[in-house]
XYZ file of N, CA, C and O in Angstrom:
596
model
N -101.310 -95.153 3.165
C -102.670 -95.624 2.991
C -103.633 -94.589 3.582
O -103.371 -94.027 4.638
N -104.736 -94.365 2.892
C -105.736 -93.403 3.352
C -106.397 -93.897 4.642
O -106.670 -95.086 4.785
N -106.631 -92.973 5.561
C -107.318 -93.305 6.803
C -108.769 -93.691 6.511
O -109.287 -94.667 7.016
N -109.406 -92.899 5.695
C -110.757 -93.208 5.228
C -110.979 -92.452 3.931
O -110.172 -91.628 3.526
N -112.085 -92.753 3.243
C -112.348 -92.111 1.965
C -113.850 -91.938 1.788
O -114.651 -92.590 2.452
N -114.196 -91.039 0.875
C -115.583 -90.922 0.447
C -115.588 -90.613 -1.035
O -114.713 -89.905 -1.536
N -116.529 -91.175 -1.719
C -116.771 -90.870 -3.118
C -117.955 -89.916 -3.131
O -119.011 -90.219 -2.562
N -117.783 -88.747 -3.737
C -118.833 -87.736 -3.767
C -119.557 -87.814 -5.105
O -118.924 -87.834 -6.167
N -120.872 -87.873 -5.048
C -121.706 -87.977 -6.242
C -122.603 -86.746 -6.312
O -123.398 -86.498 -5.384
N -122.478 -85.963 -7.376
C -123.390 -84.841 -7.607
C -124.732 -85.396 -8.066
O -124.784 -86.323 -8.885
N -125.812 -84.833 -7.542
C -127.137 -85.363 -7.883
C -128.194 -84.303 -7.612
O -127.885 -83.210 -7.130
N -129.442 -84.628 -7.903
C -130.530 -83.700 -7.608
C -131.317 -84.125 -6.368
O -131.943 -83.289 -5.729
N -131.297 -85.415 -6.030
C -132.052 -85.914 -4.873
C -131.151 -86.750 -3.966
O -131.171 -87.978 -4.015
N -130.362 -86.097 -3.104
C -129.420 -86.828 -2.257
C -130.063 -87.901 -1.368
O -129.518 -88.999 -1.239
N -131.208 -87.600 -0.792
C -131.844 -88.573 0.100
C -132.273 -89.823 -0.656
O -132.125 -90.943 -0.163
N -132.790 -89.636 -1.846
C -133.225 -90.776 -2.663
C -132.038 -91.645 -3.060
O -132.101 -92.866 -2.995
N -130.938 -91.014 -3.478
C -129.774 -91.793 -3.884
C -129.099 -92.468 -2.695
O -128.613 -93.595 -2.815
N -129.067 -91.826 -1.543
C -128.508 -92.473 -0.357
C -129.323 -93.712 -0.009
O -128.758 -94.771 0.305
N -130.627 -93.604 -0.093
C -131.484 -94.759 0.167
C -131.195 -95.883 -0.830
O -131.033 -97.042 -0.446
N -131.093 -95.548 -2.124
C -130.837 -96.555 -3.151
C -129.483 -97.228 -2.937
O -129.378 -98.445 -2.906
N -128.412 -96.432 -2.795
C -127.071 -97.004 -2.693
C -126.838 -97.685 -1.351
O -126.094 -98.664 -1.270
N -127.483 -97.225 -0.291
C -127.410 -97.954 0.977
C -127.994 -99.345 0.807
O -127.408 -100.343 1.241
N -129.129 -99.418 0.145
C -129.781 -100.695 -0.139
C -128.910 -101.555 -1.056
O -128.695 -102.739 -0.791
N -128.395 -100.963 -2.115
C -127.613 -101.714 -3.103
C -126.350 -102.320 -2.503
O -125.992 -103.458 -2.817
N -125.673 -101.571 -1.649
C -124.380 -102.009 -1.124
C -124.446 -102.614 0.275
O -123.436 -103.103 0.782
N -125.611 -102.559 0.901
C -125.706 -103.022 2.279
C -125.034 -102.047 3.239
O -124.577 -102.420 4.309
N -124.959 -100.764 2.850
C -124.373 -99.710 3.667
C -125.480 -99.078 4.513
O -126.663 -99.212 4.213
N -125.078 -98.349 5.548
C -126.031 -97.656 6.403
C -126.130 -96.193 5.995
O -125.104 -95.547 5.755
N -127.349 -95.686 5.936
C -127.543 -94.257 5.703
C -127.119 -93.551 6.987
O -127.541 -93.922 8.083
N -126.250 -92.561 6.841
C -125.747 -91.862 8.018
C -126.845 -91.041 8.676
O -127.674 -90.427 8.009
N -126.829 -91.006 9.997
C -127.773 -90.227 10.790
C -127.060 -88.973 11.275
O -126.197 -89.036 12.152
N -127.405 -87.840 10.699
C -126.765 -86.573 11.052
C -127.594 -85.752 12.037
O -127.377 -84.545 12.190
N -128.540 -86.401 12.722
C -129.425 -85.699 13.663
C -128.653 -84.925 14.726
O -128.993 -83.774 15.028
N -127.637 -85.539 15.314
C -126.886 -84.870 16.388
C -126.211 -83.598 15.873
O -126.237 -82.555 16.543
N -125.622 -83.671 14.690
C -124.969 -82.501 14.110
C -125.990 -81.411 13.789
O -125.783 -80.231 14.104
N -127.093 -81.796 13.189
C -128.129 -80.823 12.838
C -128.681 -80.167 14.105
O -128.839 -78.950 14.163
N -128.935 -80.967 15.147
C -129.433 -80.410 16.405
C -128.441 -79.410 16.993
O -128.834 -78.341 17.469
N -127.160 -79.764 16.966
C -126.135 -78.868 17.520
C -126.089 -77.554 16.729
O -126.029 -76.468 17.296
N -126.132 -77.650 15.396
C -126.076 -76.449 14.565
C -127.344 -75.614 14.675
O -127.294 -74.377 14.622
N -128.492 -76.272 14.841
C -129.741 -75.539 15.083
C -129.646 -74.763 16.394
O -130.012 -73.588 16.459
N -129.150 -75.434 17.431
C -129.013 -74.799 18.745
C -128.073 -73.606 18.727
O -128.265 -72.641 19.472
N -127.069 -73.665 17.859
C -126.111 -72.561 17.749
C -126.604 -71.469 16.805
O -125.937 -70.444 16.646
N -127.752 -71.691 16.174
C -128.295 -70.706 15.245
C -127.572 -70.641 13.913
O -127.713 -69.677 13.168
N -126.815 -71.694 13.592
C -126.025 -71.716 12.359
C -126.857 -72.173 11.163
O -126.613 -71.747 10.036
N -127.838 -73.026 11.395
C -128.715 -73.495 10.320
C -130.163 -73.209 10.711
O -130.470 -72.941 11.874
N -131.042 -73.310 9.713
C -132.469 -73.080 9.939
C -133.258 -74.346 9.647
O -132.739 -75.295 9.060
N -134.518 -74.323 10.022
C -135.404 -75.462 9.756
C -135.535 -75.756 8.267
O -135.844 -76.873 7.877
N -135.299 -74.750 7.423
C -135.443 -74.917 5.976
C -134.317 -75.758 5.365
O -134.400 -76.136 4.206
N -133.281 -76.071 6.137
C -132.128 -76.783 5.581
C -132.149 -78.287 5.842
O -131.247 -78.989 5.415
N -133.168 -78.759 6.538
C -133.241 -80.192 6.810
C -134.682 -80.667 6.733
O -135.619 -79.884 6.673
N -134.829 -81.974 6.731
C -136.144 -82.608 6.758
C -136.061 -83.758 7.753
O -135.024 -83.969 8.376
N -137.119 -84.505 7.887
C -137.086 -85.703 8.723
C -137.367 -86.910 7.848
O -138.266 -86.899 7.018
N -136.570 -87.929 8.047
C -136.726 -89.198 7.340
C -136.675 -90.300 8.388
O -135.698 -90.405 9.136
N -137.722 -91.088 8.461
C -137.798 -92.198 9.414
C -137.527 -91.712 10.846
O -136.818 -92.367 11.612
N -138.046 -90.525 11.186
C -137.902 -90.002 12.529
C -136.548 -89.385 12.847
O -136.285 -89.052 14.002
N -135.697 -89.229 11.834
C -134.366 -88.641 12.041
C -134.218 -87.400 11.180
O -134.750 -87.333 10.075
N -133.466 -86.444 11.672
C -133.194 -85.249 10.881
C -132.195 -85.600 9.781
O -131.258 -86.367 10.011
N -132.421 -85.022 8.592
C -131.542 -85.287 7.444
C -131.391 -84.001 6.642
O -132.357 -83.258 6.450
N -130.176 -83.752 6.202
C -129.913 -82.579 5.365
C -130.679 -82.687 4.055
O -130.813 -83.779 3.505
N -131.142 -81.574 3.539
C -131.766 -81.556 2.217
C -130.712 -81.526 1.114
O -130.938 -82.030 0.022
N -129.561 -80.936 1.399
C -128.538 -80.735 0.371
C -127.528 -81.882 0.266
O -126.753 -81.924 -0.687
N -127.531 -82.806 1.214
C -126.531 -83.876 1.187
C -126.982 -85.051 2.045
O -127.676 -84.869 3.049
N -126.577 -86.231 1.628
C -126.834 -87.451 2.396
C -125.695 -88.412 2.108
O -125.087 -88.364 1.029
N -125.409 -89.276 3.065
C -124.294 -90.197 2.884
C -124.645 -91.584 3.389
O -125.528 -91.749 4.233
N -123.925 -92.558 2.852
C -124.008 -93.932 3.334
C -122.594 -94.380 3.688
O -121.617 -93.905 3.109
N -122.512 -95.294 4.650
C -121.211 -95.773 5.100
C -121.248 -97.283 5.292
O -122.310 -97.868 5.521
N -120.073 -97.871 5.227
C -119.953 -99.302 5.472
C -120.346 -99.571 6.925
O -119.889 -98.866 7.830
N -121.179 -100.585 7.184
C -121.673 -100.813 8.546
C -120.591 -101.222 9.548
O -120.793 -101.065 10.753
N -119.457 -101.717 9.080
C -118.395 -102.134 9.992
C -117.413 -101.026 10.330
O -116.531 -101.206 11.173
N -117.527 -99.892 9.658
C -116.573 -98.806 9.860
C -117.003 -97.913 11.025
O -118.190 -97.803 11.335
N -116.030 -97.235 11.652
C -116.361 -96.354 12.779
C -117.156 -95.132 12.325
O -117.170 -94.788 11.142
N -117.792 -94.501 13.289
C -118.589 -93.304 13.017
C -118.326 -92.292 14.126
O -118.138 -92.658 15.279
N -118.288 -91.031 13.776
C -118.165 -89.951 14.754
C -119.560 -89.727 15.332
O -120.431 -89.173 14.657
N -119.772 -90.154 16.557
C -121.102 -90.082 17.170
C -121.605 -88.648 17.313
O -122.804 -88.413 17.330
N -120.692 -87.681 17.381
C -121.120 -86.295 17.561
C -121.658 -85.674 16.274
O -122.339 -84.650 16.314
N -121.361 -86.298 15.134
C -121.834 -85.759 13.852
C -122.623 -86.777 13.033
O -123.364 -86.405 12.140
N -122.414 -88.061 13.291
C -123.032 -89.110 12.483
C -122.246 -89.418 11.224
O -122.650 -90.247 10.417
N -121.100 -88.774 11.042
C -120.287 -88.955 9.839
C -119.429 -90.202 9.978
O -118.740 -90.394 10.986
N -119.466 -91.041 8.948
C -118.645 -92.235 8.934
C -117.173 -91.903 8.800
O -116.808 -90.913 8.158
N -116.337 -92.733 9.400
C -114.889 -92.527 9.379
C -114.200 -93.648 8.615
O -113.123 -94.102 8.986
N -114.821 -94.090 7.558
C -114.276 -95.178 6.749
C -114.733 -95.032 5.318
O -114.626 -93.966 4.726
N -115.298 -96.081 4.802
C -115.750 -96.117 3.406
C -117.134 -95.497 3.307
O -118.081 -95.973 3.928
N -117.231 -94.416 2.490
C -118.482 -93.656 2.407
C -118.790 -93.231 0.983
O -117.898 -93.017 0.185
N -120.075 -93.042 0.724
C -120.556 -92.375 -0.480
C -121.340 -91.161 0.000
O -122.233 -91.289 0.831
N -120.990 -89.987 -0.523
C -121.686 -88.758 -0.172
C -122.412 -88.245 -1.401
O -121.808 -88.077 -2.459
N -123.702 -88.000 -1.265
C -124.518 -87.493 -2.358
C -124.840 -86.040 -2.065
O -125.436 -85.724 -1.043
N -124.405 -85.144 -2.956
C -124.617 -83.719 -2.730
C -125.454 -83.124 -3.851
O -125.252 -83.426 -5.022
N -126.390 -82.286 -3.462
C -127.286 -81.660 -4.425
C -126.542 -80.606 -5.238
O -125.805 -79.795 -4.692
N -126.749 -80.660 -6.537
C -126.227 -79.651 -7.447
C -127.371 -79.223 -8.363
O -128.287 -79.999 -8.630
N -127.306 -77.997 -8.838
C -128.387 -77.456 -9.662
C -128.382 -78.017 -11.076
O -129.434 -78.209 -11.684
N -127.209 -78.267 -11.623
C -127.107 -78.686 -13.014
C -126.859 -80.183 -13.126
O -126.002 -80.720 -12.429
N -127.578 -80.862 -14.020
C -127.315 -82.292 -14.225
C -125.954 -82.492 -14.896
O -125.448 -81.612 -15.587
N -125.362 -83.640 -14.651
C -124.073 -83.961 -15.261
C -124.300 -84.274 -16.739
O -125.083 -85.160 -17.074
N -123.630 -83.549 -17.631
C -123.806 -83.840 -19.063
C -123.008 -85.072 -19.464
O -121.909 -85.299 -18.966
N -123.579 -85.886 -20.334
C -122.848 -87.041 -20.863
C -122.656 -88.152 -19.846
O -123.276 -88.194 -18.802
N -121.758 -89.044 -20.181
C -121.488 -90.220 -19.370
C -120.645 -89.837 -18.154
O -119.703 -89.074 -18.252
N -121.012 -90.412 -16.979
C -120.186 -90.141 -15.808
C -118.809 -90.787 -15.997
O -118.672 -91.844 -16.581
N -117.780 -90.117 -15.510
C -116.400 -90.549 -15.711
C -115.955 -91.602 -14.708
O -114.922 -92.215 -14.865
N -116.696 -91.788 -13.656
C -116.370 -92.723 -12.600
C -117.634 -93.491 -12.283
O -118.715 -92.897 -12.227
N -117.521 -94.791 -12.115
C -118.713 -95.546 -11.748
C -118.350 -96.687 -10.809
O -117.195 -97.071 -10.699
N -119.368 -97.195 -10.128
C -119.195 -98.318 -9.220
C -119.481 -99.615 -9.948
O -120.349 -99.677 -10.821
N -118.766 -100.659 -9.564
C -119.080 -102.019 -9.975
C -119.580 -102.750 -8.739
O -118.904 -102.758 -7.703
N -120.765 -103.309 -8.819
C -121.336 -104.092 -7.731
C -121.101 -105.560 -8.067
O -121.496 -106.026 -9.133
N -120.442 -106.269 -7.165
C -120.132 -107.682 -7.397
C -121.110 -108.542 -6.604
O -121.105 -108.517 -5.376
N -121.929 -109.285 -7.326
C -122.890 -110.187 -6.698
C -122.190 -111.494 -6.336
O -121.098 -111.800 -6.838
N -122.826 -112.268 -5.487
C -122.303 -113.589 -5.161
C -122.309 -114.431 -6.433
O -123.148 -114.220 -7.329
N -121.389 -115.381 -6.545
C -121.338 -116.228 -7.748
C -122.706 -116.844 -8.062
O -123.379 -117.369 -7.175
N -123.115 -116.721 -9.318
C -124.385 -117.293 -9.772
C -125.612 -116.482 -9.411
O -126.734 -116.892 -9.701
N -125.438 -115.314 -8.783
C -126.595 -114.531 -8.331
C -126.677 -113.151 -8.976
O -127.392 -112.276 -8.509
N -125.953 -112.961 -10.073
C -125.954 -111.651 -10.724
C -127.357 -111.235 -11.145
O -127.788 -110.112 -10.887
N -128.093 -112.122 -11.785
C -129.426 -111.759 -12.268
C -130.375 -111.450 -11.108
O -131.235 -110.570 -11.230
N -130.215 -112.149 -9.993
C -131.022 -111.847 -8.807
C -130.708 -110.451 -8.291
O -131.608 -109.704 -7.888
N -129.416 -110.093 -8.307
C -129.007 -108.763 -7.844
C -129.555 -107.679 -8.775
O -130.031 -106.643 -8.324
N -129.506 -107.935 -10.077
C -130.056 -106.983 -11.045
C -131.546 -106.764 -10.774
O -132.017 -105.631 -10.712
N -132.282 -107.841 -10.561
C -133.723 -107.733 -10.286
C -133.978 -106.982 -8.979
O -134.884 -106.142 -8.900
N -133.174 -107.253 -7.959
C -133.321 -106.581 -6.662
C -133.129 -105.076 -6.809
O -133.886 -104.274 -6.259
N -132.134 -104.668 -7.604
C -131.866 -103.244 -7.795
C -132.904 -102.580 -8.691
O -133.237 -101.408 -8.500
N -133.454 -103.329 -9.638
C -134.530 -102.786 -10.472
C -135.760 -102.456 -9.622
O -136.454 -101.482 -9.892
N -136.004 -103.255 -8.594
C -137.137 -102.988 -7.707
C -137.005 -101.650 -7.000
O -138.000 -101.065 -6.585
N -135.783 -101.132 -6.859
C -135.527 -99.854 -6.202
C -135.325 -98.720 -7.195
O -134.921 -97.629 -6.812
N -135.549 -98.961 -8.483
C -135.492 -97.879 -9.457
C -134.336 -97.920 -10.431
O -134.221 -97.051 -11.291
N -133.458 -98.918 -10.332
C -132.365 -99.043 -11.302
C -132.932 -99.546 -12.625
O -133.957 -100.225 -12.661
N -132.225 -99.214 -13.707
C -132.650 -99.656 -15.047
C -131.477 -100.337 -15.737
O -130.323 -99.932 -15.588
N -131.794 -101.367 -16.510
C -130.767 -102.065 -17.284
C -130.549 -101.311 -18.590
O -131.502 -101.009 -19.313
N -129.291 -101.001 -18.885
C -128.939 -100.390 -20.168
C -128.568 -101.458 -21.183
O -128.997 -101.416 -22.324
N -127.723 -102.404 -20.751
C -127.313 -103.477 -21.656
C -126.624 -104.581 -20.864
O -126.130 -104.366 -19.764
N -126.597 -105.754 -21.476
C -125.873 -106.896 -20.920
C -124.625 -107.078 -21.766
O -124.697 -107.103 -22.995
N -123.486 -107.165 -21.108
C -122.204 -107.318 -21.800
C -121.679 -108.716 -21.535
O -121.524 -109.128 -20.389
N -121.437 -109.434 -22.599
C -120.866 -110.778 -22.495
C -119.794 -110.892 -23.567
O -120.091 -111.021 -24.750
N -118.544 -110.804 -23.124
C -117.418 -110.870 -24.043
C -116.244 -111.514 -23.317
O -116.295 -111.678 -22.088
N -115.201 -111.882 -24.021
C -114.069 -112.537 -23.358
C -113.549 -111.694 -22.184
O -113.295 -110.503 -22.318
N -113.468 -112.320 -21.027
C -112.935 -111.655 -19.846
C -113.954 -110.953 -18.978
O -113.641 -110.554 -17.862
N -115.181 -110.789 -19.463
C -116.187 -110.112 -18.637
C -117.597 -110.548 -19.016
O -117.884 -110.892 -20.160
N -118.435 -110.522 -18.035
C -119.849 -110.850 -18.194
C -120.575 -110.024 -17.140
O -120.557 -110.372 -15.958
N -121.170 -108.894 -17.543
C -121.794 -108.004 -16.569
C -122.992 -107.278 -17.171
O -123.226 -107.332 -18.373
N -123.740 -106.612 -16.302
C -124.915 -105.842 -16.713
C -124.638 -104.375 -16.416
O -124.261 -104.016 -15.296
N -124.804 -103.537 -17.423
C -124.651 -102.095 -17.254
C -126.025 -101.538 -16.894
O -127.015 -101.787 -17.591
N -126.078 -100.802 -15.773
C -127.342 -100.286 -15.260
C -127.205 -98.800 -14.957
O -126.094 -98.260 -14.976
N -128.332 -98.157 -14.650
C -128.327 -96.796 -14.134
C -129.079 -96.777 -12.813
O -130.042 -97.522 -12.624
N -128.638 -95.906 -11.903
C -129.355 -95.722 -10.645
C -130.563 -94.821 -10.908
O -130.798 -94.413 -12.054
N -131.359 -94.492 -9.904
C -132.567 -93.700 -10.140
C -132.346 -92.319 -10.774
O -133.276 -91.744 -11.322
N -131.110 -91.790 -10.738
C -130.849 -90.500 -11.374
C -130.086 -90.640 -12.672
O -129.664 -89.649 -13.275
N -129.873 -91.869 -13.133
C -129.218 -92.070 -14.411
C -127.711 -92.267 -14.350
O -127.062 -92.364 -15.387
N -127.120 -92.342 -13.141
C -125.695 -92.618 -13.015
C -125.435 -94.075 -13.377
O -126.113 -94.976 -12.901
N -124.436 -94.285 -14.217
C -124.132 -95.631 -14.705
C -123.341 -96.416 -13.667
O -122.462 -95.875 -12.985
N -123.682 -97.693 -13.519
C -122.907 -98.634 -12.706
C -123.051 -100.010 -13.334
O -123.884 -100.225 -14.211
N -122.219 -100.935 -12.895
C -122.235 -102.285 -13.448
C -122.474 -103.315 -12.342
O -122.044 -103.126 -11.211
N -123.159 -104.390 -12.707
C -123.340 -105.522 -11.795
C -122.650 -106.710 -12.426
O -122.940 -107.072 -13.575
N -121.734 -107.289 -11.670
C -120.965 -108.436 -12.166
C -121.317 -109.674 -11.399
O -121.756 -109.622 -10.300
């Protein structure tokens, strides 16, 4: 069994997607301030490689969210459990993404969950209702497909 895992998502705006998916999943946006401070002090990174969000230092090229119950390495802010890492890439992903998340709402609350995610920039592509499944296909703010069941 894996000790921990992360799903890496190529994107153009890592901070925006971390905010969206943290909200969608109830995950915490990782705080990498300690790591950035340490690397700044060692002269390994420059001020041009990070920004501040809500009073915390955050990488411009990557952001992550983690399950709130999982452990975290306090010296880096990196989660040691279930994580999503959003990394900046120059080229958009062509075509349909090959891997997607399914968000499972509480019974009877799927439409409420869809509306909640739309408020944060998600869009509905279609509603699927067929034998064995009843879900909504959506896109996140960068167009990555996911489903709400």
